[in-house]
Amino acid sequence: MRAYVQAAPGQNPELTEIPLPAPAPGEVQVAIRACGLNFADLLMIEGKYQDTPSPPFTLGMELAGKVIAAGEGCTLATGTRVAVFSGQGGLAEAGNFPESRCTPMPDAMSYAQAAAFQIAYGTSHVALETRAGLAEGETLVVLGAAGGVGLTAVEIGKKLGARVIACARGEAKQQIARAAGADETLDSESDDLKSAIKALGGCDVVYDAIGGPAGEAAFRALKPGGRYLMIGFASGSQPKLPLNHALVKNIAIHGLYWGGYLKLDPQVLTGSMARLFDWFAQGGLSPHIGATYPMEQIPDALEDLRARRSTGKLVIEIDAQA
């Protein structure tokens, strides 16, 4: 089968042929139809991600497809459509994955939607509800609001009853955030983002997937008792947070690594995903897929992701046989 493999540290990954073994006990074999891309994929290529596997490995952290075989002890039936948080192995025509990582998809969900769903929506839901305790009537600022996780934070923030201020680069991206439900939008490259947020009344929660100066500016606009969610550093730099402000204003700083809950408290992820899939089935969530690419264009897709040219999630569509 074809797979996009990182053969050695420092090398560019390549689309190549690799064998497909039979599934081990506790594993199911999935014919992969779609794989969502994440900034973590870029970090893995550079060897900078906290959970980078030892090479050689196949890239692709989340996927969707159909079960085509099952190892001993598995209960998922052949033909079941599943979303899989794999951590690796998604950019391939097929793969073997622990059954515990596979979730049956809602009937109305496409493979592309499922591949774009788990990490982005899961991150925002656990961050906003479990970690920050975002309450109805509070004000949420979302940095990188037109990106893959940012748009889900806008949606879920509104679902939880918050007033959402979306920060994104340029009018086109701000318009996408408004379409997702944002009450107010700001240009994230404003000369004085802190003052712009304060002019709108300040905020109770900051959802920061960008980092850098924007993260610091939004942090400084938090109200007393506010919560700052550290999601990622898509800008390439970490924010220089004034911790004396956290002390004086009783601000809580929460780091959120969604995949880390597999070890920390897996029931949080299970319950969150069940609720999110239920919201989707009821028509309450609308995954935004910015673009889809065939396997042959994986390098182009990764470069679009790296350059932040995209909105929403980027998905690789794979012509797997099922």
mmCIF file of C-alpha atoms in Angstrom:
data_model
loop_
_atom_site.group_PDB
_atom_site.id
_atom_site.type_symbol
_atom_site.label_atom_id
_atom_site.label_comp_id
_atom_site.label_asym_id
_atom_site.label_seq_id
_atom_site.Cartn_x
_atom_site.Cartn_y
_atom_site.Cartn_z
ATOM 1 C CA MET A 1 0.000 0.000 0.000
ATOM 2 C CA ARG A 2 1.039 3.641 -0.408
ATOM 3 C CA ALA A 3 1.975 5.667 2.663
ATOM 4 C CA TYR A 4 3.586 9.041 3.392
ATOM 5 C CA VAL A 5 6.596 7.976 5.414
ATOM 6 C CA GLN A 6 9.119 9.868 7.534
ATOM 7 C CA ALA A 7 12.113 7.567 7.025
ATOM 8 C CA ALA A 8 14.705 9.350 9.153
ATOM 9 C CA PRO A 9 15.084 12.546 11.233
ATOM 10 C CA GLY A 10 15.776 15.607 9.107
ATOM 11 C CA GLN A 11 14.692 13.994 5.851
ATOM 12 C CA ASN A 12 11.661 15.059 3.858
ATOM 13 C CA PRO A 13 8.863 12.480 4.072
ATOM 14 C CA GLU A 14 8.000 10.641 0.859
ATOM 15 C CA LEU A 15 5.047 8.792 -0.621
ATOM 16 C CA THR A 16 6.226 5.210 -0.871
ATOM 17 C CA GLU A 17 5.072 1.578 -0.857
ATOM 18 C CA ILE A 18 5.078 -0.282 2.470
ATOM 19 C CA PRO A 19 3.637 -3.676 3.531
ATOM 20 C CA LEU A 20 0.339 -4.003 5.387
ATOM 21 C CA PRO A 21 0.471 -6.724 8.075
ATOM 22 C CA ALA A 22 -2.572 -8.448 9.554
ATOM 23 C CA PRO A 23 -4.107 -6.687 12.556
ATOM 24 C CA ALA A 24 -2.790 -7.759 15.967
ATOM 25 C CA PRO A 25 -5.099 -8.696 18.865
ATOM 26 C CA GLY A 26 -7.064 -5.612 19.904
ATOM 27 C CA GLU A 27 -6.503 -3.911 16.541
ATOM 28 C CA VAL A 28 -8.789 -3.318 13.584
ATOM 29 C CA GLN A 29 -7.650 -2.825 10.003
ATOM 30 C CA VAL A 30 -9.121 0.262 8.374
ATOM 31 C CA ALA A 31 -9.315 1.173 4.694
ATOM 32 C CA ILE A 32 -8.566 4.881 4.962
ATOM 33 C CA ARG A 33 -10.729 7.309 3.017
ATOM 34 C CA ALA A 34 -9.569 10.649 4.436
ATOM 35 C CA CYS A 35 -6.926 12.071 6.773
ATOM 36 C CA GLY A 36 -6.962 15.491 8.451
ATOM 37 C CA LEU A 37 -3.787 17.567 8.677
ATOM 38 C CA ASN A 38 -2.593 19.297 11.856
ATOM 39 C CA PHE A 39 0.248 21.635 12.817
ATOM 40 C CA ALA A 40 1.579 18.716 14.838
ATOM 41 C CA ASP A 41 2.317 16.933 11.546
ATOM 42 C CA LEU A 42 4.697 19.759 10.640
ATOM 43 C CA LEU A 43 6.357 19.537 14.040
ATOM 44 C CA MET A 44 6.771 15.766 13.661
ATOM 45 C CA ILE A 45 8.563 16.249 10.344
ATOM 46 C CA GLU A 46 10.951 18.601 12.128
ATOM 47 C CA GLY A 47 11.287 16.243 15.102
ATOM 48 C CA LYS A 48 9.915 18.927 17.462
ATOM 49 C CA TYR A 49 6.571 17.432 18.509
ATOM 50 C CA GLN A 50 6.291 16.112 22.066
ATOM 51 C CA ASP A 51 4.988 12.742 20.812
ATOM 52 C CA THR A 52 7.044 12.311 17.631
ATOM 53 C CA PRO A 53 7.333 8.547 16.917
ATOM 54 C CA SER A 54 10.710 6.983 16.231
ATOM 55 C CA PRO A 55 11.354 6.858 12.447
ATOM 56 C CA PRO A 56 10.409 5.300 10.210
ATOM 57 C CA PHE A 57 6.731 6.133 10.688
ATOM 58 C CA THR A 58 3.725 7.132 8.615
ATOM 59 C CA LEU A 59 2.423 10.653 9.197
ATOM 60 C CA GLY A 60 -1.230 11.509 9.814
ATOM 61 C CA MET A 61 -2.779 11.855 13.276
ATOM 62 C CA GLU A 62 -6.514 11.552 12.571
ATOM 63 C CA LEU A 63 -8.368 9.660 9.887
ATOM 64 C CA ALA A 64 -11.661 8.188 8.813
ATOM 65 C CA GLY A 65 -12.411 4.995 6.935
ATOM 66 C CA LYS A 66 -14.070 1.612 7.017
ATOM 67 C CA VAL A 67 -13.162 -1.452 9.068
ATOM 68 C CA ILE A 68 -12.046 -4.250 6.722
ATOM 69 C CA ALA A 69 -10.581 -6.758 9.209
ATOM 70 C CA ALA A 70 -10.320 -7.225 12.949
ATOM 71 C CA GLY A 71 -7.826 -8.841 15.273
ATOM 72 C CA GLU A 72 -8.617 -11.186 18.121
ATOM 73 C CA GLY A 73 -10.830 -9.711 20.827
ATOM 74 C CA CYS A 74 -12.299 -6.878 18.728
ATOM 75 C CA THR A 75 -16.024 -6.164 18.583
ATOM 76 C CA LEU A 76 -16.267 -3.646 15.708
ATOM 77 C CA ALA A 77 -17.899 -5.337 12.732
ATOM 78 C CA THR A 78 -16.401 -5.349 9.250
ATOM 79 C CA GLY A 79 -17.915 -2.481 7.285
ATOM 80 C CA THR A 80 -18.250 -0.116 10.273
ATOM 81 C CA ARG A 81 -17.429 3.479 9.354
ATOM 82 C CA VAL A 82 -15.042 4.869 11.961
ATOM 83 C CA ALA A 83 -13.185 8.019 12.937
ATOM 84 C CA VAL A 84 -9.757 7.203 14.346
ATOM 85 C CA PHE A 85 -7.408 9.280 16.480
ATOM 86 C CA SER A 86 -4.318 7.342 15.483
ATOM 87 C CA GLY A 87 -1.447 9.654 16.422
ATOM 88 C CA GLN A 88 0.310 8.386 13.287
ATOM 89 C CA GLY A 89 -0.462 6.236 10.239
ATOM 90 C CA GLY A 90 -3.321 8.246 8.739
ATOM 91 C CA LEU A 91 -1.598 9.287 5.493
ATOM 92 C CA ALA A 92 -1.814 5.825 3.993
ATOM 93 C CA GLU A 93 -4.258 3.701 2.051
ATOM 94 C CA ALA A 94 -4.884 1.441 5.050
ATOM 95 C CA GLY A 95 -3.616 0.774 8.550
ATOM 96 C CA ASN A 96 -4.017 -1.199 11.764
ATOM 97 C CA PHE A 97 -5.185 0.775 14.801
ATOM 98 C CA PRO A 98 -6.197 -0.031 18.391
ATOM 99 C CA GLU A 99 -9.929 -0.575 18.505
ATOM 100 C CA SER A 100 -10.029 1.768 21.522
ATOM 101 C CA ARG A 101 -8.947 4.638 19.228
ATOM 102 C CA CYS A 102 -11.860 4.035 16.807
ATOM 103 C CA THR A 103 -15.260 5.726 17.139
ATOM 104 C CA PRO A 104 -18.225 4.817 14.905
ATOM 105 C CA MET A 105 -19.211 7.858 12.840
ATOM 106 C CA PRO A 106 -22.681 9.441 12.707
ATOM 107 C CA ASP A 107 -24.558 8.295 9.588
ATOM 108 C CA ALA A 108 -24.741 11.829 8.197
ATOM 109 C CA MET A 109 -21.013 12.493 8.588
ATOM 110 C CA SER A 110 -18.775 12.208 5.523
ATOM 111 C CA TYR A 111 -15.305 10.691 5.694
ATOM 112 C CA ALA A 112 -13.752 14.113 5.080
ATOM 113 C CA GLN A 113 -15.801 15.665 7.898
ATOM 114 C CA ALA A 114 -14.846 12.857 10.288
ATOM 115 C CA ALA A 115 -11.149 13.232 9.418
ATOM 116 C CA ALA A 116 -11.399 16.950 10.168
ATOM 117 C CA PHE A 117 -13.438 16.581 13.345
ATOM 118 C CA GLN A 118 -11.746 14.875 16.265
ATOM 119 C CA ILE A 119 -8.656 16.894 17.176
ATOM 120 C CA ALA A 120 -10.055 20.331 16.325
ATOM 121 C CA TYR A 121 -13.476 19.966 17.960
ATOM 122 C CA GLY A 122 -12.119 17.784 20.759
ATOM 123 C CA THR A 123 -9.429 20.330 21.629
ATOM 124 C CA SER A 124 -11.869 23.237 21.724
ATOM 125 C CA HIS A 125 -14.537 21.390 23.692
ATOM 126 C CA VAL A 126 -12.189 20.057 26.387
ATOM 127 C CA ALA A 127 -10.389 23.413 26.585
ATOM 128 C CA LEU A 128 -13.465 25.613 26.824
ATOM 129 C CA GLU A 129 -15.774 23.451 28.927
ATOM 130 C CA THR A 130 -13.512 21.168 30.979
ATOM 131 C CA ARG A 131 -10.478 23.395 31.545
ATOM 132 C CA ALA A 132 -11.778 26.975 31.369
ATOM 133 C CA GLY A 133 -15.356 26.348 32.503
ATOM 134 C CA LEU A 134 -16.661 28.867 29.975
ATOM 135 C CA ALA A 135 -20.066 30.017 31.196
ATOM 136 C CA GLU A 136 -23.092 31.474 29.470
ATOM 137 C CA GLY A 137 -22.804 35.243 29.106
ATOM 138 C CA GLU A 138 -19.013 35.359 29.399
ATOM 139 C CA THR A 139 -16.801 36.844 26.676
ATOM 140 C CA LEU A 140 -14.406 34.579 24.798
ATOM 141 C CA VAL A 141 -11.541 35.811 22.621
ATOM 142 C CA VAL A 142 -10.367 33.326 19.970
ATOM 143 C CA LEU A 143 -6.968 33.899 18.349
ATOM 144 C CA GLY A 144 -6.458 32.283 14.942
ATOM 145 C CA ALA A 145 -10.226 32.173 14.666
ATOM 146 C CA ALA A 146 -10.315 31.169 10.979
ATOM 147 C CA GLY A 147 -7.966 28.211 11.415
ATOM 148 C CA GLY A 148 -8.717 24.543 11.963
ATOM 149 C CA VAL A 149 -9.110 24.682 15.740
ATOM 150 C CA GLY A 150 -10.035 28.364 15.880
ATOM 151 C CA LEU A 151 -13.281 27.967 13.987
ATOM 152 C CA THR A 152 -14.331 25.108 16.247
ATOM 153 C CA ALA A 153 -13.655 27.314 19.278
ATOM 154 C CA VAL A 154 -15.947 29.970 17.793
ATOM 155 C CA GLU A 155 -18.698 27.391 17.213
ATOM 156 C CA ILE A 156 -18.394 25.738 20.611
ATOM 157 C CA GLY A 157 -18.089 29.065 22.400
ATOM 158 C CA LYS A 158 -21.434 30.088 20.927
ATOM 159 C CA LYS A 159 -22.882 26.654 21.740
ATOM 160 C CA LEU A 160 -21.938 27.239 25.395
ATOM 161 C CA GLY A 161 -23.638 30.644 25.376
ATOM 162 C CA ALA A 162 -20.612 32.942 25.296
ATOM 163 C CA ARG A 163 -20.110 36.212 23.459
ATOM 164 C CA VAL A 164 -17.299 35.477 20.987
ATOM 165 C CA ILE A 165 -14.678 37.939 19.750
ATOM 166 C CA ALA A 166 -12.815 36.334 16.834
ATOM 167 C CA CYS A 167 -9.322 37.523 15.896
ATOM 168 C CA ALA A 168 -8.069 36.647 12.411
ATOM 169 C CA ARG A 169 -5.796 38.096 9.731
ATOM 170 C CA GLY A 170 -7.643 40.206 7.152
ATOM 171 C CA GLU A 171 -11.274 40.782 6.271
ATOM 172 C CA ALA A 172 -11.756 37.518 4.347
ATOM 173 C CA LYS A 173 -10.792 35.391 7.345
ATOM 174 C CA GLN A 174 -12.816 37.572 9.701
ATOM 175 C CA GLN A 175 -15.857 37.022 7.480
ATOM 176 C CA ILE A 176 -15.412 33.247 7.804
ATOM 177 C CA ALA A 177 -15.303 33.618 11.588
ATOM 178 C CA ARG A 178 -18.500 35.685 11.528
ATOM 179 C CA ALA A 179 -20.173 32.998 9.442
ATOM 180 C CA ALA A 180 -19.220 30.483 12.171
ATOM 181 C CA GLY A 181 -21.066 32.615 14.727
ATOM 182 C CA ALA A 182 -18.592 35.214 16.026
ATOM 183 C CA ASP A 183 -20.294 38.250 17.555
ATOM 184 C CA GLU A 184 -17.333 40.573 16.947
ATOM 185 C CA THR A 185 -14.195 40.285 14.824
ATOM 186 C CA LEU A 186 -10.797 41.969 15.053
ATOM 187 C CA ASP A 187 -7.766 41.928 12.787
ATOM 188 C CA SER A 188 -5.138 39.918 14.666
ATOM 189 C CA GLU A 189 -2.416 42.073 13.121
ATOM 190 C CA SER A 190 -3.831 45.234 14.672
ATOM 191 C CA ASP A 191 -1.210 47.647 15.986
ATOM 192 C CA ASP A 192 -2.824 47.481 19.423
ATOM 193 C CA LEU A 193 -4.842 44.276 19.803
ATOM 194 C CA LYS A 194 -4.997 44.644 23.584
ATOM 195 C CA SER A 195 -6.724 48.031 23.339
ATOM 196 C CA ALA A 196 -9.055 46.750 20.618
ATOM 197 C CA ILE A 197 -10.206 43.891 22.853
ATOM 198 C CA LYS A 198 -10.557 46.188 25.857
ATOM 199 C CA ALA A 199 -12.631 48.592 23.762
ATOM 200 C CA LEU A 200 -15.084 45.716 23.343
ATOM 201 C CA GLY A 201 -15.245 45.247 27.110
ATOM 202 C CA GLY A 202 -12.296 42.931 27.681
ATOM 203 C CA CYS A 203 -12.669 39.175 27.997
ATOM 204 C CA ASP A 204 -13.127 36.342 30.480
ATOM 205 C CA VAL A 205 -11.394 33.601 28.474
ATOM 206 C CA VAL A 206 -8.650 33.668 25.832
ATOM 207 C CA TYR A 207 -8.290 30.697 23.465
ATOM 208 C CA ASP A 208 -4.774 31.024 22.036
ATOM 209 C CA ALA A 209 -3.633 28.692 19.259
ATOM 210 C CA ILE A 210 -1.263 31.332 17.857
ATOM 211 C CA GLY A 211 1.096 32.492 20.603
ATOM 212 C CA GLY A 212 3.605 35.286 19.985
ATOM 213 C CA PRO A 213 2.693 38.969 20.430
ATOM 214 C CA ALA A 214 -1.012 38.329 19.770
ATOM 215 C CA GLY A 215 -1.156 35.908 22.673
ATOM 216 C CA GLU A 216 0.482 38.401 25.006
ATOM 217 C CA ALA A 217 -1.864 41.202 23.880
ATOM 218 C CA ALA A 218 -4.988 39.095 24.468
ATOM 219 C CA PHE A 219 -3.663 37.958 27.866
ATOM 220 C CA ARG A 220 -3.307 41.598 28.921
ATOM 221 C CA ALA A 221 -6.967 42.201 27.985
ATOM 222 C CA LEU A 222 -8.282 39.532 30.382
ATOM 223 C CA LYS A 223 -10.583 40.658 33.171
ATOM 224 C CA PRO A 224 -9.818 39.814 36.815
ATOM 225 C CA GLY A 225 -10.562 36.124 37.348
ATOM 226 C CA GLY A 226 -10.022 35.395 33.650
ATOM 227 C CA ARG A 227 -8.682 32.178 32.122
ATOM 228 C CA TYR A 228 -6.009 31.878 29.462
ATOM 229 C CA LEU A 229 -5.971 28.704 27.351
ATOM 230 C CA MET A 230 -2.605 27.843 25.831
ATOM 231 C CA ILE A 231 -3.479 25.688 22.793
ATOM 232 C CA GLY A 232 -0.506 26.053 20.453
ATOM 233 C CA PHE A 233 2.051 28.315 18.823
ATOM 234 C CA ALA A 234 1.130 28.532 15.134
ATOM 235 C CA SER A 235 2.965 31.869 14.899
ATOM 236 C CA GLY A 236 6.213 30.035 15.596
ATOM 237 C CA SER A 237 6.908 31.724 18.941
ATOM 238 C CA GLN A 238 5.630 31.473 22.485
ATOM 239 C CA PRO A 239 3.914 34.466 24.096
ATOM 240 C CA LYS A 240 5.843 36.341 26.779
ATOM 241 C CA LEU A 241 3.128 36.353 29.420
ATOM 242 C CA PRO A 242 3.468 38.885 32.271
ATOM 243 C CA LEU A 243 2.961 36.497 35.188
ATOM 244 C CA ASN A 244 2.655 39.380 37.634
ATOM 245 C CA HIS A 245 -0.662 40.159 35.904
ATOM 246 C CA ALA A 246 -1.795 36.583 36.524
ATOM 247 C CA LEU A 247 -1.027 37.052 40.217
ATOM 248 C CA VAL A 248 -2.613 40.474 40.689
ATOM 249 C CA LYS A 249 -5.697 39.745 38.558
ATOM 250 C CA ASN A 250 -6.201 36.130 39.725
ATOM 251 C CA ILE A 251 -5.849 34.835 36.172
ATOM 252 C CA ALA A 252 -5.602 31.076 35.602
ATOM 253 C CA ILE A 253 -3.329 29.753 32.841
ATOM 254 C CA HIS A 254 -4.329 26.381 31.393
ATOM 255 C CA GLY A 255 -2.199 24.324 29.032
ATOM 256 C CA LEU A 256 -4.219 21.985 26.841
ATOM 257 C CA TYR A 257 -2.760 19.007 24.976
ATOM 258 C CA TRP A 258 -5.802 17.051 23.859
ATOM 259 C CA GLY A 259 -3.942 13.830 23.080
ATOM 260 C CA GLY A 260 -2.393 13.882 26.544
ATOM 261 C CA TYR A 261 -5.789 13.039 28.021
ATOM 262 C CA LEU A 262 -5.403 9.503 26.637
ATOM 263 C CA LYS A 263 -3.107 8.953 29.623
ATOM 264 C CA LEU A 264 -4.304 11.675 32.005
ATOM 265 C CA ASP A 265 -8.050 10.877 31.924
ATOM 266 C CA PRO A 266 -9.308 9.031 28.806
ATOM 267 C CA GLN A 267 -12.925 9.230 29.995
ATOM 268 C CA VAL A 268 -12.784 12.997 29.427
ATOM 269 C CA LEU A 269 -12.088 12.378 25.726
ATOM 270 C CA THR A 270 -14.698 9.624 25.451
ATOM 271 C CA GLY A 271 -17.413 11.767 27.002
ATOM 272 C CA SER A 272 -16.413 14.841 25.013
ATOM 273 C CA MET A 273 -16.435 13.019 21.677
ATOM 274 C CA ALA A 274 -19.817 11.432 22.390
ATOM 275 C CA ARG A 275 -21.272 14.870 23.103
ATOM 276 C CA LEU A 276 -19.665 16.409 20.006
ATOM 277 C CA PHE A 277 -20.920 13.644 17.694
ATOM 278 C CA ASP A 278 -24.395 14.106 19.209
ATOM 279 C CA TRP A 279 -24.231 17.854 18.538
ATOM 280 C CA PHE A 280 -23.201 17.095 14.934
ATOM 281 C CA ALA A 281 -26.056 14.603 14.477
ATOM 282 C CA GLN A 282 -28.481 17.283 15.676
ATOM 283 C CA GLY A 283 -27.114 19.750 13.130
ATOM 284 C CA GLY A 284 -25.401 21.874 15.760
ATOM 285 C CA LEU A 285 -21.855 21.726 14.342
ATOM 286 C CA SER A 286 -20.631 22.390 10.795
ATOM 287 C CA PRO A 287 -17.022 21.308 10.167
ATOM 288 C CA HIS A 288 -15.288 23.793 7.886
ATOM 289 C CA ILE A 289 -12.979 22.076 5.404
ATOM 290 C CA GLY A 290 -10.804 24.679 3.745
ATOM 291 C CA ALA A 291 -9.495 22.402 1.000
ATOM 292 C CA THR A 292 -9.035 18.760 0.055
ATOM 293 C CA TYR A 293 -6.048 17.242 -1.746
ATOM 294 C CA PRO A 294 -5.186 13.846 -3.269
ATOM 295 C CA MET A 295 -2.292 11.842 -1.789
ATOM 296 C CA GLU A 296 0.045 13.045 -4.523
ATOM 297 C CA GLN A 297 -0.369 16.628 -3.275
ATOM 298 C CA ILE A 298 0.385 16.026 0.414
ATOM 299 C CA PRO A 299 3.535 18.243 0.263
ATOM 300 C CA ASP A 300 1.468 21.096 -1.223
ATOM 301 C CA ALA A 301 -1.154 20.713 1.509
ATOM 302 C CA LEU A 302 1.474 20.748 4.248
ATOM 303 C CA GLU A 303 3.042 23.872 2.775
ATOM 304 C CA ASP A 304 -0.372 25.609 2.690
ATOM 305 C CA LEU A 305 -0.779 24.666 6.344
ATOM 306 C CA ARG A 306 2.721 25.905 7.236
ATOM 307 C CA ALA A 307 2.169 29.236 5.458
ATOM 308 C CA ARG A 308 -1.245 29.682 7.129
ATOM 309 C CA ARG A 309 -2.844 30.190 3.716
ATOM 310 C CA SER A 310 -5.794 28.004 4.649
ATOM 311 C CA THR A 311 -8.991 28.406 6.616
ATOM 312 C CA GLY A 312 -10.593 25.589 8.561
ATOM 313 C CA LYS A 313 -9.126 22.107 8.228
ATOM 314 C CA LEU A 314 -7.135 20.683 5.335
ATOM 315 C CA VAL A 315 -7.958 17.099 4.406
ATOM 316 C CA ILE A 316 -6.186 14.508 2.280
ATOM 317 C CA GLU A 317 -8.702 12.339 0.398
ATOM 318 C CA ILE A 318 -7.397 8.811 -0.115
ATOM 319 C CA ASP A 319 -8.736 6.440 -2.750
ATOM 320 C CA ALA A 320 -8.678 3.374 -0.522
ATOM 321 C CA GLN A 321 -10.479 0.192 -1.509
ATOM 322 C CA ALA A 322 -13.098 -0.887 1.006
#
